[in-house]
Short mmCIF file of N, CA and C in Angstrom, two decimals:
data_model
loop_
_atom_site.label_atom_id
_atom_site.label_comp_id
_atom_site.label_asym_id
_atom_site.label_seq_id
_atom_site.Cartn_x
_atom_site.Cartn_y
_atom_site.Cartn_z
N MET A 1 62.26 136.38 99.89
CA MET A 1 60.91 135.85 99.86
C MET A 1 60.76 134.85 98.71
N ASP A 2 61.33 135.19 97.56
CA ASP A 2 61.21 134.32 96.40
C ASP A 2 61.91 132.98 96.66
N PHE A 3 63.04 133.03 97.38
CA PHE A 3 63.77 131.82 97.72
C PHE A 3 62.94 130.93 98.63
N LYS A 4 62.23 131.51 99.57
CA LYS A 4 61.41 130.72 100.49
C LYS A 4 60.28 130.02 99.75
N LYS A 5 59.67 130.71 98.78
CA LYS A 5 58.60 130.08 98.01
C LYS A 5 59.14 128.92 97.17
N THR A 6 60.30 129.13 96.57
CA THR A 6 60.91 128.09 95.75
C THR A 6 61.29 126.89 96.61
N ALA A 7 61.89 127.15 97.77
CA ALA A 7 62.27 126.07 98.66
C ALA A 7 61.05 125.30 99.15
N LYS A 8 59.96 126.00 99.44
CA LYS A 8 58.74 125.36 99.91
C LYS A 8 58.12 124.49 98.81
N SER A 9 58.14 124.97 97.56
CA SER A 9 57.57 124.18 96.47
C SER A 9 58.42 122.94 96.19
N ILE A 10 59.72 123.08 96.30
CA ILE A 10 60.60 121.92 96.11
C ILE A 10 60.38 120.91 97.23
N ARG A 11 60.22 121.41 98.46
CA ARG A 11 59.97 120.54 99.62
C ARG A 11 58.67 119.77 99.42
N ASN A 12 57.63 120.47 98.97
CA ASN A 12 56.34 119.81 98.74
C ASN A 12 56.45 118.76 97.63
N LEU A 13 57.23 119.07 96.60
CA LEU A 13 57.44 118.11 95.51
C LEU A 13 58.12 116.85 96.03
N PHE A 14 59.15 117.00 96.87
CA PHE A 14 59.82 115.84 97.44
C PHE A 14 58.90 115.06 98.36
N ILE A 15 58.07 115.75 99.13
CA ILE A 15 57.17 115.06 100.06
C ILE A 15 56.12 114.27 99.29
N LYS A 16 55.57 114.83 98.24
CA LYS A 16 54.50 114.15 97.50
C LYS A 16 55.04 112.97 96.68
N HIS A 17 56.23 113.11 96.12
CA HIS A 17 56.76 112.09 95.21
C HIS A 17 58.03 111.44 95.77
N TRP A 18 58.05 111.13 97.05
CA TRP A 18 59.26 110.61 97.66
C TRP A 18 59.63 109.22 97.13
N LYS A 19 58.65 108.41 96.75
CA LYS A 19 58.95 107.07 96.22
C LYS A 19 59.68 107.17 94.88
N LYS A 20 59.22 108.05 94.02
CA LYS A 20 59.87 108.22 92.72
C LYS A 20 61.30 108.74 92.87
N TRP A 21 61.50 109.70 93.78
CA TRP A 21 62.84 110.24 93.99
C TRP A 21 63.78 109.20 94.60
N THR A 22 63.24 108.35 95.46
CA THR A 22 64.07 107.30 96.06
C THR A 22 64.50 106.30 95.00
N ILE A 23 63.56 105.90 94.15
CA ILE A 23 63.90 104.96 93.08
C ILE A 23 64.90 105.60 92.12
N PHE A 24 64.69 106.86 91.78
CA PHE A 24 65.62 107.57 90.89
C PHE A 24 67.02 107.64 91.50
N ALA A 25 67.12 107.95 92.78
CA ALA A 25 68.42 108.03 93.44
C ALA A 25 69.10 106.66 93.47
N PHE A 26 68.31 105.61 93.75
CA PHE A 26 68.87 104.25 93.77
C PHE A 26 69.39 103.85 92.39
N LEU A 27 68.62 104.15 91.34
CA LEU A 27 69.07 103.84 89.99
C LEU A 27 70.30 104.64 89.59
N ALA A 28 70.36 105.89 90.02
CA ALA A 28 71.54 106.71 89.73
C ALA A 28 72.78 106.13 90.41
N ILE A 29 72.62 105.64 91.62
CA ILE A 29 73.74 105.01 92.33
C ILE A 29 74.19 103.74 91.60
N LEU A 30 73.22 102.93 91.15
CA LEU A 30 73.57 101.72 90.41
C LEU A 30 74.30 102.04 89.11
N VAL A 31 73.86 103.06 88.39
CA VAL A 31 74.53 103.45 87.15
C VAL A 31 75.95 103.93 87.45
N TYR A 32 76.13 104.68 88.50
CA TYR A 32 77.46 105.16 88.88
C TYR A 32 78.38 104.00 89.24
N ILE A 33 77.88 103.04 90.01
CA ILE A 33 78.68 101.87 90.37
C ILE A 33 79.04 101.07 89.12
N GLY A 34 78.10 100.93 88.20
CA GLY A 34 78.38 100.22 86.95
C GLY A 34 79.45 100.93 86.14
N PHE A 35 79.39 102.24 86.07
CA PHE A 35 80.39 103.01 85.34
C PHE A 35 81.77 102.83 85.95
N ILE A 36 81.86 102.90 87.27
CA ILE A 36 83.14 102.72 87.95
C ILE A 36 83.67 101.31 87.72
N PHE A 37 82.78 100.31 87.81
CA PHE A 37 83.19 98.93 87.57
C PHE A 37 83.72 98.77 86.16
N TYR A 38 83.03 99.33 85.17
CA TYR A 38 83.47 99.21 83.78
C TYR A 38 84.81 99.90 83.57
N LYS A 39 84.95 101.09 84.12
CA LYS A 39 86.15 101.86 83.87
C LYS A 39 87.39 101.26 84.53
N TYR A 40 87.28 100.82 85.78
CA TYR A 40 88.47 100.41 86.52
C TYR A 40 88.66 98.89 86.61
N VAL A 41 87.63 98.09 86.39
CA VAL A 41 87.79 96.65 86.52
C VAL A 41 87.71 95.98 85.15
N TYR A 42 86.61 96.18 84.45
CA TYR A 42 86.39 95.49 83.18
C TYR A 42 87.41 95.89 82.13
N LYS A 43 87.64 97.19 81.96
CA LYS A 43 88.58 97.64 80.94
C LYS A 43 90.00 97.19 81.25
N SER A 44 90.37 97.19 82.51
CA SER A 44 91.74 96.81 82.84
C SER A 44 91.97 95.31 82.67
N LEU A 45 90.92 94.50 82.78
CA LEU A 45 91.10 93.06 82.63
C LEU A 45 90.93 92.57 81.19
N TYR A 46 89.97 93.11 80.48
CA TYR A 46 89.60 92.53 79.20
C TYR A 46 89.90 93.39 77.97
N GLU A 47 90.35 94.59 78.14
CA GLU A 47 90.61 95.44 76.98
C GLU A 47 91.93 95.04 76.33
N GLN A 48 91.97 95.12 74.99
CA GLN A 48 93.19 94.78 74.26
C GLN A 48 94.26 95.84 74.53
N ARG A 49 95.46 95.37 74.78
CA ARG A 49 96.57 96.29 75.02
C ARG A 49 97.39 96.43 73.74
N GLU A 50 97.95 97.60 73.56
CA GLU A 50 98.78 97.84 72.39
C GLU A 50 100.18 97.26 72.61
N VAL A 51 100.72 96.72 71.55
CA VAL A 51 102.08 96.18 71.61
C VAL A 51 103.04 97.33 71.36
N SER A 52 104.08 97.40 72.17
CA SER A 52 105.02 98.50 72.00
C SER A 52 105.82 98.30 70.71
N PRO A 53 105.94 99.33 69.90
CA PRO A 53 106.61 99.18 68.60
C PRO A 53 108.13 99.22 68.66
N PHE A 54 108.69 99.54 69.80
CA PHE A 54 110.15 99.65 69.88
C PHE A 54 110.73 98.49 70.68
N LYS A 55 111.99 98.20 70.41
CA LYS A 55 112.68 97.12 71.08
C LYS A 55 113.52 97.69 72.22
N LEU A 56 113.43 97.07 73.38
CA LEU A 56 114.21 97.53 74.51
C LEU A 56 115.66 97.11 74.35
N GLU A 57 116.56 98.02 74.62
CA GLU A 57 117.99 97.74 74.51
C GLU A 57 118.71 98.23 75.76
N ILE A 58 119.77 97.56 76.08
CA ILE A 58 120.61 97.96 77.21
C ILE A 58 121.83 98.68 76.64
N LYS A 59 122.17 99.82 77.22
CA LYS A 59 123.36 100.54 76.77
C LYS A 59 124.60 99.74 77.15
N LYS A 60 125.47 99.55 76.19
CA LYS A 60 126.64 98.71 76.40
C LYS A 60 127.60 99.30 77.42
N ALA A 61 127.77 100.61 77.42
CA ALA A 61 128.70 101.25 78.36
C ALA A 61 128.19 101.09 79.79
N ALA A 62 126.88 101.30 79.99
CA ALA A 62 126.32 101.15 81.34
C ALA A 62 126.40 99.70 81.80
N TYR A 63 126.14 98.77 80.89
CA TYR A 63 126.21 97.35 81.22
C TYR A 63 127.63 96.96 81.61
N GLN A 64 128.60 97.46 80.84
CA GLN A 64 130.00 97.13 81.12
C GLN A 64 130.45 97.70 82.46
N SER A 65 130.02 98.93 82.78
CA SER A 65 130.42 99.51 84.07
C SER A 65 129.80 98.75 85.24
N ILE A 66 128.57 98.31 85.08
CA ILE A 66 127.93 97.53 86.15
C ILE A 66 128.64 96.19 86.32
N MET A 67 128.98 95.54 85.23
CA MET A 67 129.66 94.26 85.33
C MET A 67 131.05 94.41 85.93
N ASP A 68 131.76 95.50 85.61
CA ASP A 68 133.08 95.75 86.22
C ASP A 68 132.95 95.93 87.73
N LYS A 69 131.96 96.70 88.16
CA LYS A 69 131.75 96.90 89.60
C LYS A 69 131.42 95.58 90.30
N LEU A 70 130.61 94.76 89.65
CA LEU A 70 130.24 93.47 90.23
C LEU A 70 131.46 92.56 90.32
N LEU A 71 132.31 92.57 89.32
CA LEU A 71 133.53 91.76 89.33
C LEU A 71 134.47 92.24 90.43
N ASN A 72 134.60 93.57 90.60
CA ASN A 72 135.47 94.10 91.66
C ASN A 72 134.96 93.70 93.04
N ARG A 73 133.67 93.75 93.23
CA ARG A 73 133.11 93.34 94.53
C ARG A 73 133.38 91.86 94.79
N GLY A 74 133.22 91.04 93.74
CA GLY A 74 133.50 89.61 93.90
C GLY A 74 134.94 89.35 94.24
N GLU A 75 135.84 90.09 93.62
CA GLU A 75 137.26 89.94 93.93
C GLU A 75 137.57 90.34 95.37
N LYS A 76 136.96 91.42 95.83
CA LYS A 76 137.18 91.86 97.22
C LYS A 76 136.66 90.82 98.20
N ILE A 77 135.51 90.24 97.90
CA ILE A 77 134.95 89.20 98.79
C ILE A 77 135.87 87.98 98.81
N ASN A 78 136.41 87.60 97.67
CA ASN A 78 137.35 86.46 97.62
C ASN A 78 138.61 86.77 98.40
N GLN A 79 139.13 87.98 98.30
CA GLN A 79 140.32 88.36 99.07
C GLN A 79 140.06 88.26 100.56
N ILE A 80 138.88 88.72 100.99
CA ILE A 80 138.54 88.67 102.42
C ILE A 80 138.41 87.22 102.88
N ASN A 81 137.80 86.36 102.07
CA ASN A 81 137.61 84.96 102.45
C ASN A 81 138.91 84.19 102.49
N THR A 82 139.84 84.49 101.61
CA THR A 82 141.09 83.72 101.54
C THR A 82 142.19 84.30 102.41
N LYS A 83 142.01 85.43 103.00
CA LYS A 83 143.04 86.06 103.83
C LYS A 83 143.22 85.25 105.12
N ASN A 84 144.47 85.08 105.50
CA ASN A 84 144.78 84.34 106.74
C ASN A 84 144.89 85.36 107.87
N TYR A 85 144.01 85.23 108.82
CA TYR A 85 144.03 86.09 109.98
C TYR A 85 144.79 85.44 111.11
N LEU A 86 145.37 86.22 111.98
CA LEU A 86 146.06 85.69 113.14
C LEU A 86 145.04 85.14 114.13
N ASP A 87 145.41 84.03 114.75
CA ASP A 87 144.52 83.42 115.72
C ASP A 87 144.68 84.13 117.05
N PRO A 88 143.63 84.80 117.56
CA PRO A 88 143.77 85.56 118.80
C PRO A 88 143.87 84.68 120.04
N PHE A 89 143.62 83.37 119.93
CA PHE A 89 143.61 82.50 121.09
C PHE A 89 144.92 81.73 121.26
N LYS A 90 145.93 81.99 120.43
CA LYS A 90 147.21 81.31 120.58
C LYS A 90 148.13 82.09 121.44
#
Protein backbone atom coordinates (compact mmCIF):
# COMPACT_ATOMS: atom_id res chain seq x y z
CA MET A 1 0.00 0.00 0.00
CA ASP A 2 2.80 2.39 0.90
CA PHE A 3 4.46 1.72 -2.48
CA LYS A 4 1.25 2.57 -4.33
CA LYS A 5 0.95 5.90 -2.52
CA THR A 6 4.57 6.75 -3.25
CA ALA A 7 4.22 5.78 -6.91
CA LYS A 8 1.03 7.85 -7.22
CA SER A 9 2.67 10.93 -5.67
CA ILE A 10 5.67 10.61 -7.97
CA ARG A 11 3.33 10.21 -10.96
CA ASN A 12 1.43 13.34 -9.96
CA LEU A 13 4.72 15.24 -9.55
CA PHE A 14 5.79 14.24 -13.07
CA ILE A 15 2.40 15.15 -14.52
CA LYS A 16 2.31 18.59 -12.89
CA HIS A 17 5.93 19.54 -13.65
CA TRP A 18 6.57 17.74 -16.93
CA LYS A 19 8.15 20.80 -18.60
CA LYS A 20 10.76 21.16 -15.86
CA TRP A 21 11.61 17.45 -15.95
CA THR A 22 11.92 17.53 -19.74
CA ILE A 23 14.29 20.49 -19.61
CA PHE A 24 16.28 18.83 -16.81
CA ALA A 25 16.58 15.58 -18.80
CA PHE A 26 17.65 17.49 -21.93
CA LEU A 27 20.31 19.41 -19.98
CA ALA A 28 21.55 16.19 -18.37
CA ILE A 29 21.93 14.65 -21.83
CA LEU A 30 23.86 17.70 -23.05
CA VAL A 31 26.20 17.56 -20.04
CA TYR A 32 26.79 13.85 -20.64
CA ILE A 33 27.57 14.43 -24.33
CA GLY A 34 29.94 17.24 -23.38
CA PHE A 35 31.73 15.02 -20.88
CA ILE A 36 32.15 12.24 -23.45
CA PHE A 37 33.38 14.74 -26.05
CA TYR A 38 35.92 16.18 -23.59
CA LYS A 39 37.15 12.81 -22.43
CA TYR A 40 37.52 11.02 -25.76
CA VAL A 41 37.98 13.77 -28.36
CA TYR A 42 39.37 16.94 -26.80
CA LYS A 43 41.86 15.29 -24.44
CA SER A 44 43.16 12.93 -27.09
CA LEU A 45 43.78 15.76 -29.57
CA TYR A 46 45.00 18.64 -27.45
CA GLU A 47 46.41 17.25 -24.21
CA GLN A 48 50.19 17.33 -23.75
CA ARG A 49 51.78 13.91 -24.04
CA GLU A 50 54.68 12.80 -21.88
CA VAL A 51 58.00 12.13 -23.55
CA SER A 52 59.31 8.66 -22.88
CA PRO A 53 62.46 8.85 -20.73
CA PHE A 54 64.11 5.74 -22.15
CA LYS A 55 65.82 5.16 -25.46
CA LEU A 56 64.65 2.32 -27.66
CA GLU A 57 67.35 -0.17 -28.55
CA ILE A 58 67.50 -3.22 -30.76
CA LYS A 59 69.12 -6.34 -29.33
CA LYS A 60 72.21 -7.08 -31.38
CA ALA A 61 71.83 -10.87 -31.26
CA ALA A 62 68.22 -10.72 -32.49
CA TYR A 63 69.18 -8.24 -35.21
CA GLN A 64 72.06 -10.43 -36.36
CA SER A 65 69.88 -13.57 -36.51
CA ILE A 66 67.25 -11.75 -38.56
CA MET A 67 69.86 -10.42 -40.96
CA ASP A 68 71.41 -13.90 -41.35
CA LYS A 69 68.00 -15.38 -42.19
CA LEU A 70 67.36 -12.61 -44.70
CA LEU A 71 70.76 -13.18 -46.33
CA ASN A 72 70.10 -16.95 -46.55
CA ARG A 73 66.75 -16.35 -48.22
CA GLY A 74 68.37 -13.98 -50.70
CA GLU A 75 71.02 -16.56 -51.52
CA LYS A 76 68.37 -19.25 -52.08
CA ILE A 77 66.42 -16.94 -54.40
CA ASN A 78 69.61 -16.19 -56.38
CA GLN A 79 70.38 -19.92 -56.68
CA ILE A 80 66.86 -20.57 -58.00
CA ASN A 81 67.10 -17.70 -60.51
CA THR A 82 70.53 -18.69 -61.84
CA LYS A 83 69.91 -22.44 -62.04
CA ASN A 84 69.76 -23.83 -65.57
CA TYR A 85 66.71 -25.97 -66.04
CA LEU A 86 66.27 -28.49 -68.84
CA ASP A 87 64.08 -27.33 -71.67
CA PRO A 88 61.04 -29.63 -71.76
CA PHE A 89 60.24 -28.72 -75.39
CA LYS A 90 63.49 -29.99 -76.95
